[in-house]
mmCIF file of C-alpha atoms in Angstrom:
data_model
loop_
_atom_site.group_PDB
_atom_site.id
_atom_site.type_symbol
_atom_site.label_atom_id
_atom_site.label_comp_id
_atom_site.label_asym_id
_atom_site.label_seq_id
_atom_site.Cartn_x
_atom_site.Cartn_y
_atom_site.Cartn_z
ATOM 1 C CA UNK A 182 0.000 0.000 0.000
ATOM 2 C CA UNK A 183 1.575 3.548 -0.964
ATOM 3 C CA UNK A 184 1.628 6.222 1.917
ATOM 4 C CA UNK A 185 -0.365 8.497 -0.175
ATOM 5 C CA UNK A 186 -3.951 6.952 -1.245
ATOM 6 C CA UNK A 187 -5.469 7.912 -4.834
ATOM 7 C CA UNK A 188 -8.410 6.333 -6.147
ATOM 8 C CA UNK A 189 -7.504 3.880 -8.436
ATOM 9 C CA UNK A 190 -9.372 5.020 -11.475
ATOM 10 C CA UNK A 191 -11.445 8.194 -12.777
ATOM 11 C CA UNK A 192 -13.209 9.079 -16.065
ATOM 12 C CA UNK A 193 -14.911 11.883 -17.932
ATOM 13 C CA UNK A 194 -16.062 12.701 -20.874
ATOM 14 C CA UNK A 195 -14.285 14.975 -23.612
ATOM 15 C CA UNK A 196 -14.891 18.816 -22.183
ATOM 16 C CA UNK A 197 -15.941 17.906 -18.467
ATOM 17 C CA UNK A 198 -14.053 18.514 -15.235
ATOM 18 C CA UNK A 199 -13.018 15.751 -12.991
ATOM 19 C CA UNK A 200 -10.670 16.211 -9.812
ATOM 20 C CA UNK A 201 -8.490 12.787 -8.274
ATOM 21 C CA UNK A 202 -7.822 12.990 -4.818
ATOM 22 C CA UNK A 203 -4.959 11.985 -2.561
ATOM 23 C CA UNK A 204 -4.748 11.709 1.006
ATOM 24 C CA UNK A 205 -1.983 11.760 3.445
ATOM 25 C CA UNK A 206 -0.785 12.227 7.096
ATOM 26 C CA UNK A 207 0.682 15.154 9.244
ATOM 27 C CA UNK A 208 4.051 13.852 8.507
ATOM 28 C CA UNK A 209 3.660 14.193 4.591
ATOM 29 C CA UNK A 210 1.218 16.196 3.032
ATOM 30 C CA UNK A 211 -0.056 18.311 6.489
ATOM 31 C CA UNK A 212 3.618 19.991 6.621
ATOM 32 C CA UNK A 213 4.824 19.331 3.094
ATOM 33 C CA UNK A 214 4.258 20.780 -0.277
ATOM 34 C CA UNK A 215 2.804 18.471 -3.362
ATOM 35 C CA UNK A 216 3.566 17.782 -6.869
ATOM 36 C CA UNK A 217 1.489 16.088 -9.410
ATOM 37 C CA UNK A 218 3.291 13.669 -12.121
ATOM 38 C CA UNK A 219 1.638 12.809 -15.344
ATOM 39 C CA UNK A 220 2.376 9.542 -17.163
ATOM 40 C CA UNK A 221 1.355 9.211 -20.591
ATOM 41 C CA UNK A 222 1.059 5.463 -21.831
ATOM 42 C CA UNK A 223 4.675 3.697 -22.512
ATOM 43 C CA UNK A 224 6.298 6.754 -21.375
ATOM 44 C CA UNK A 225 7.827 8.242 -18.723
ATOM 45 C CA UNK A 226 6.514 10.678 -15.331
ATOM 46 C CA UNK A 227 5.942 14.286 -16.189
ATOM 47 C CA UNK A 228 6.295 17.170 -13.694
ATOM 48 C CA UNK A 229 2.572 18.384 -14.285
ATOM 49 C CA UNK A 230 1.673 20.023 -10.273
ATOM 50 C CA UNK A 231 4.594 21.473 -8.385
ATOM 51 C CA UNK A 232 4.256 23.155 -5.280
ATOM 52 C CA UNK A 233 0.530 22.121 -4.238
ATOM 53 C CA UNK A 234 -0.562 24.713 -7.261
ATOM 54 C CA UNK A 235 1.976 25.742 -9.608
ATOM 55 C CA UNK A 236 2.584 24.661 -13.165
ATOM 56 C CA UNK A 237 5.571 24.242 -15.220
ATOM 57 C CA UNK A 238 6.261 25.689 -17.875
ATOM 58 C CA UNK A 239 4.017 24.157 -20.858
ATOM 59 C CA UNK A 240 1.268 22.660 -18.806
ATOM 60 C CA UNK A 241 -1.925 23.810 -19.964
ATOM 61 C CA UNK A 242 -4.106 25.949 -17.695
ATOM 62 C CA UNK A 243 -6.516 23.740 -17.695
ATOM 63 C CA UNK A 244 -4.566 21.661 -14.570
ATOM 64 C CA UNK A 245 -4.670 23.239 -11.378
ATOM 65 C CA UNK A 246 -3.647 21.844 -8.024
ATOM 66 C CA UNK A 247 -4.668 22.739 -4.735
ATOM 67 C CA UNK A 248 -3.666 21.386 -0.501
ATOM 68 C CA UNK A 249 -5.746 21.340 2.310
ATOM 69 C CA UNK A 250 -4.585 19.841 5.289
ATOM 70 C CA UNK A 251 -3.578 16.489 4.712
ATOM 71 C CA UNK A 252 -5.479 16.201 1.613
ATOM 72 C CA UNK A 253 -4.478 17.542 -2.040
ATOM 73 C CA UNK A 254 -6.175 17.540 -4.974
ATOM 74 C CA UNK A 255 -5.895 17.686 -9.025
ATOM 75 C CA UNK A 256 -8.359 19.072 -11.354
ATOM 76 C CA UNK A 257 -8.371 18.795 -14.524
ATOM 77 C CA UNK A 258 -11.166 20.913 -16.787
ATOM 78 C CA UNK A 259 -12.236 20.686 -20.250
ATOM 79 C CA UNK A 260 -11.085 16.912 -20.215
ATOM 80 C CA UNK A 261 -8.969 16.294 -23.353
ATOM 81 C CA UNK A 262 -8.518 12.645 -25.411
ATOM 82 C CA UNK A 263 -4.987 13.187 -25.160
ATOM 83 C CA UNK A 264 -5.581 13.621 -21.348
ATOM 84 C CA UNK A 265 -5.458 10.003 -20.687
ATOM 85 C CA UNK A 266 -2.737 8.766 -18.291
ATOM 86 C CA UNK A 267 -2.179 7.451 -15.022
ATOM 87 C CA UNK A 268 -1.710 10.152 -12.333
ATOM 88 C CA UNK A 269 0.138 10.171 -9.302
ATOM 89 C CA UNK A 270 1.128 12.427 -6.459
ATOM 90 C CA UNK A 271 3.535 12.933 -4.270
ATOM 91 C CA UNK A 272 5.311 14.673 -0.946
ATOM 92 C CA UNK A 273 8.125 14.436 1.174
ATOM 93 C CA UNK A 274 7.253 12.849 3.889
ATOM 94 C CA UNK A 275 9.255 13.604 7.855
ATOM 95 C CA UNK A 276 8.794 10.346 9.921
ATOM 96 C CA UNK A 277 11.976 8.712 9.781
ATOM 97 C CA UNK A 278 14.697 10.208 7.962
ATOM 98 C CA UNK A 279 13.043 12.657 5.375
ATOM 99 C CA UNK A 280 12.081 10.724 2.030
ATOM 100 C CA UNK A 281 10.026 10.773 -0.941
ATOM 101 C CA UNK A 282 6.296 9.124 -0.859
ATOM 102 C CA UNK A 283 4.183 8.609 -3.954
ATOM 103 C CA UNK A 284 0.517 7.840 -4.153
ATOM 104 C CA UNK A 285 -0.519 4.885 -5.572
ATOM 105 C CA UNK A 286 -1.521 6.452 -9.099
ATOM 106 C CA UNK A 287 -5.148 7.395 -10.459
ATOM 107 C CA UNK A 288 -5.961 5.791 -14.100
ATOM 108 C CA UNK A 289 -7.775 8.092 -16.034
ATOM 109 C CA UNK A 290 -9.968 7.308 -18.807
ATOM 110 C CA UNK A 291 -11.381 9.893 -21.303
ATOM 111 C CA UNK A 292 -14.545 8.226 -22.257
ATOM 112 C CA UNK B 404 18.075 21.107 -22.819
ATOM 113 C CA UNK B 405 18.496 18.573 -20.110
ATOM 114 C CA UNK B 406 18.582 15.264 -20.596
ATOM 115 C CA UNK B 407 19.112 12.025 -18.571
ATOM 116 C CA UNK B 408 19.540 8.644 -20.056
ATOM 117 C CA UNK B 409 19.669 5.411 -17.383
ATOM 118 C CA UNK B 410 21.763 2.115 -18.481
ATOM 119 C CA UNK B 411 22.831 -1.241 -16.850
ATOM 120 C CA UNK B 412 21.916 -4.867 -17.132
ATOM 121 C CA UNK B 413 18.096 -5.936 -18.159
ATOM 122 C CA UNK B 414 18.378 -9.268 -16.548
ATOM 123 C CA UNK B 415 20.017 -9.827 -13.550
ATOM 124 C CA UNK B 416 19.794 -13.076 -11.139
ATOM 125 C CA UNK B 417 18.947 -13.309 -7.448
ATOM 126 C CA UNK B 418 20.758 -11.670 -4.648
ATOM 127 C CA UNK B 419 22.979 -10.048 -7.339
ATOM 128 C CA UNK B 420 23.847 -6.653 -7.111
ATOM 129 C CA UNK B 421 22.188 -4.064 -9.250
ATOM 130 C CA UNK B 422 24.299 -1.249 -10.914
ATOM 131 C CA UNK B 423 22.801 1.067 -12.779
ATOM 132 C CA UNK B 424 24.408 4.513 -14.002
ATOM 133 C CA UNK B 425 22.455 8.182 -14.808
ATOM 134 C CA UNK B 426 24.294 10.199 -17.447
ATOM 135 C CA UNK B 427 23.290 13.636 -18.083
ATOM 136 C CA UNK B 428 23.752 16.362 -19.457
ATOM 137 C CA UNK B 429 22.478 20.283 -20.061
ATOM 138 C CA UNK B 430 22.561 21.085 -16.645
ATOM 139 C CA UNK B 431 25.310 21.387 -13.767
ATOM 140 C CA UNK B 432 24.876 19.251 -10.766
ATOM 141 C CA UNK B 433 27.152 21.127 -8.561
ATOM 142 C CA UNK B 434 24.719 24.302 -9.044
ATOM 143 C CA UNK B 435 22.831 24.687 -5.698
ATOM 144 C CA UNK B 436 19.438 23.602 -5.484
ATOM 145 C CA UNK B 437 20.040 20.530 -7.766
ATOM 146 C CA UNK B 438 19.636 16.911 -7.093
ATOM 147 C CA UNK B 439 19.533 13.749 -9.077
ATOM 148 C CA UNK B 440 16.985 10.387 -7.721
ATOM 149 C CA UNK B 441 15.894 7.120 -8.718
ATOM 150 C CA UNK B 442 12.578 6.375 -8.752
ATOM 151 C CA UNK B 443 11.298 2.602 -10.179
ATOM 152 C CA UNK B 444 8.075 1.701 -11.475
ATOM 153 C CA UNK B 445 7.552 -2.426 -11.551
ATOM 154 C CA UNK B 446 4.886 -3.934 -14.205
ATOM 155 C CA UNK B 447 1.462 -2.263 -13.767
ATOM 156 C CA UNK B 448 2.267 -0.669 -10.347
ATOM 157 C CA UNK B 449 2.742 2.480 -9.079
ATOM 158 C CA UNK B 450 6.144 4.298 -8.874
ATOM 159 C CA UNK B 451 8.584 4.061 -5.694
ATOM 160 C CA UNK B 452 10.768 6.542 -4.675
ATOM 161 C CA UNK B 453 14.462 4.765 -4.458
ATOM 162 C CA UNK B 454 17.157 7.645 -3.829
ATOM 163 C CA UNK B 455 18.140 11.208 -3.844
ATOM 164 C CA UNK B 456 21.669 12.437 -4.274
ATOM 165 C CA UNK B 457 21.653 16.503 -3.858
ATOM 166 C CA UNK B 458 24.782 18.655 -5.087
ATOM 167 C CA UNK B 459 26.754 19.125 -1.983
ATOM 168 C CA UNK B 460 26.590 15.451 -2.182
ATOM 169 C CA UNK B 461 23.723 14.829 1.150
ATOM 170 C CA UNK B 462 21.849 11.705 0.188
ATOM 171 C CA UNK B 463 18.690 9.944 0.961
ATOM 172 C CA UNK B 464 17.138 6.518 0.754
ATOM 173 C CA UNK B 465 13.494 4.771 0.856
ATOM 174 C CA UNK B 466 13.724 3.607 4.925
ATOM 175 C CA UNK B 467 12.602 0.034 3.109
ATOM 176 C CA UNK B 468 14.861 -0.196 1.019
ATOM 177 C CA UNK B 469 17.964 1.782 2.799
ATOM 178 C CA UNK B 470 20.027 -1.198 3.686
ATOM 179 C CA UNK B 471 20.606 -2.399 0.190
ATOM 180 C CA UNK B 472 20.753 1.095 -1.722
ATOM 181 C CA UNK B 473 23.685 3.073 -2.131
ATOM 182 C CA UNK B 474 24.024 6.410 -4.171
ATOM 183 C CA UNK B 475 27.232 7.756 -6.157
ATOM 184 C CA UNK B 476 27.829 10.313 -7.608
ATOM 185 C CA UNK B 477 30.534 11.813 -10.622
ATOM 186 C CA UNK B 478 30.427 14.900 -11.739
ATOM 187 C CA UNK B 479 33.263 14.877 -13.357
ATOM 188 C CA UNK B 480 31.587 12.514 -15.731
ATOM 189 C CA UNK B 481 27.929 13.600 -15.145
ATOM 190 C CA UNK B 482 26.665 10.455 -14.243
ATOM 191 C CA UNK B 483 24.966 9.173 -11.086
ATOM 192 C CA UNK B 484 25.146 5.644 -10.075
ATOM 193 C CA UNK B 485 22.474 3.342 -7.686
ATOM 194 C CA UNK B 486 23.612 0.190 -6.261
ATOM 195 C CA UNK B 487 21.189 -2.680 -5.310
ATOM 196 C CA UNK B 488 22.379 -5.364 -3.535
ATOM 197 C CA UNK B 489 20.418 -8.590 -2.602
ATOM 198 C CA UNK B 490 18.287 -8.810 -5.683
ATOM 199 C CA UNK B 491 14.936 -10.541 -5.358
ATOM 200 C CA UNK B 492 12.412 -11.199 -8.344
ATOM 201 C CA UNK B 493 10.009 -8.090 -6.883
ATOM 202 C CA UNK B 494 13.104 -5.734 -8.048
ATOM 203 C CA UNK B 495 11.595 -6.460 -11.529
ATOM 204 C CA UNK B 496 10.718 -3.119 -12.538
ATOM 205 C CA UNK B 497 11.504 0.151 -15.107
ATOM 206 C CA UNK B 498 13.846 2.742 -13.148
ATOM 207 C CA UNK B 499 13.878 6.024 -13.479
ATOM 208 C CA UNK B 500 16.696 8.695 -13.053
ATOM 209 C CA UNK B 501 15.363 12.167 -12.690
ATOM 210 C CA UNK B 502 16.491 15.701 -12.185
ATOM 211 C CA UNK B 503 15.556 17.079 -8.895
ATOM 212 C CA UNK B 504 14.708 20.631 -8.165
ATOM 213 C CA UNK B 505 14.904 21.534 -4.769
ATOM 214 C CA UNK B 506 12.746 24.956 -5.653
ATOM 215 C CA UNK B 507 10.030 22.656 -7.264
ATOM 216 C CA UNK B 508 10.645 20.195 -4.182
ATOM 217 C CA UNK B 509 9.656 17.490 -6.927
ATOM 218 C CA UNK B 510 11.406 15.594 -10.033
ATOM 219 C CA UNK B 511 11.419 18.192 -13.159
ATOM 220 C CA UNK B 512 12.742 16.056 -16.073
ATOM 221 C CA UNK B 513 13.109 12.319 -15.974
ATOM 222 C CA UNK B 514 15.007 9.820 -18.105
ATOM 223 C CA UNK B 515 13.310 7.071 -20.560
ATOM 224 C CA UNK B 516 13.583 4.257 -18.155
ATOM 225 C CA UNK B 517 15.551 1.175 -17.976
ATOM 226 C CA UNK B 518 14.191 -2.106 -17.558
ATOM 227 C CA UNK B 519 15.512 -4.510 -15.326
ATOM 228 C CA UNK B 520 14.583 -8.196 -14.816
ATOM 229 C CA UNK B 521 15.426 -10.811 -12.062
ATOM 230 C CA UNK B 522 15.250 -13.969 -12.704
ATOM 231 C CA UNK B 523 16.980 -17.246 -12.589
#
């Protein structure tokens, strides 16, 4: 089981809004910044969320992040074909010696 | 442009030890604020955070996997190396090498992936 929990899967349909979830602890997410990470099929992770809410240069507009507590979120409007991918987040987490935790990865299907 | 390309073996055999090297280029790892990681992705599961190696050369490891990684780096060369020791088949898995920003806090441009199996 991954530290941070996603739901497993999420859909929409071409133009709608959907948001995945992940959830976390007061060790991770309540004191920590997160970052979002795209993966396309066959390829690999993409810096999409940095920073609970900040986007990279090149990501559309249309992705916006947001932290509350120990709970983050990714939204996603005017759902694209191309927008199909697994998501994941992730945080540092402080309990033990400081380290990296990822969720366990939302599939996202573009119906 | 920055660019990061993983190699070592695809196949490797049980409580072997795993080397795998990062090259890359386009950016200068002794430049505060940088960092290079490992990150590994096994067949139809989720990714796992391996390794961190910042430029003044701190490191840090997954607490589950901490007694078998170690983390090298060469700047002379521009590569950064992971060590696995004690292979077992759940090793099986892509891994990733990946820039790390420490003003992102998070992994800004990742390699292609190597694939490594274990098996006997």
């Amino acid at each position: 089981q991954s530290v941070l929990t996603q739901p497993p899967s999420a859909s929409g349909t071409p133009g709608q809004s959907i948001t995945i979830s992940c959830s976390g602890s007061s060790s991770n997410i309540g004191v920590n910044t997160v970052n979002w990470y795209q993966q396309l099929p066959g390829t690999a992770p993409k810096l999409l969320i940095y920073s609970n809410n900040r986007r990279p240069s090149g990501v559309p507009a249309r992705f916006s992040g947001s932290k509350s507590d120990t709970s983050a979120s990714l939204a996603i409007s005017g759902l694209q074909s191309e927008d199909e991918a697994d998501y994941y987040c992730a945080a540092w987490d402080d309990s033990l010696s400081a380290h990296v935790v990822f969720g366990g990865g939302t599939k996202l299907t573009v119906l | 442009q920055i660019t990061l390309k993983e190699s070592g073996p695809t196949l490797e055999k049980p409580t072997q030890t795993l080397t795998l090297t990062c090259s890359f280029s386009g950016f200068s790892f002794t430049s505060s604020g940088m960092g290079v990681g490992w990150i590994r992705q096994p067949p139809g599961k989720a990714l796992e955070w391996l390794a961190l190696i910042y430029w003044d050369d701190d490191k840090r490891y997954s607490p589950s996997l901490k007694t078998r990684l170690t983390i090298t780096r060469d700047t002379s060369k521009n590569q950064v190396v992971l060590t696995m020791t004690n292979l077992d088949l759940v090793d099986t898995a892509t891994y990733y090498c990946a820039k790390y920003s420490t003003g992102q806090h998070g992994f800004d441009v990742w390699g292609q992936g190597t694939t490594v199996t274990v098996s006997s």
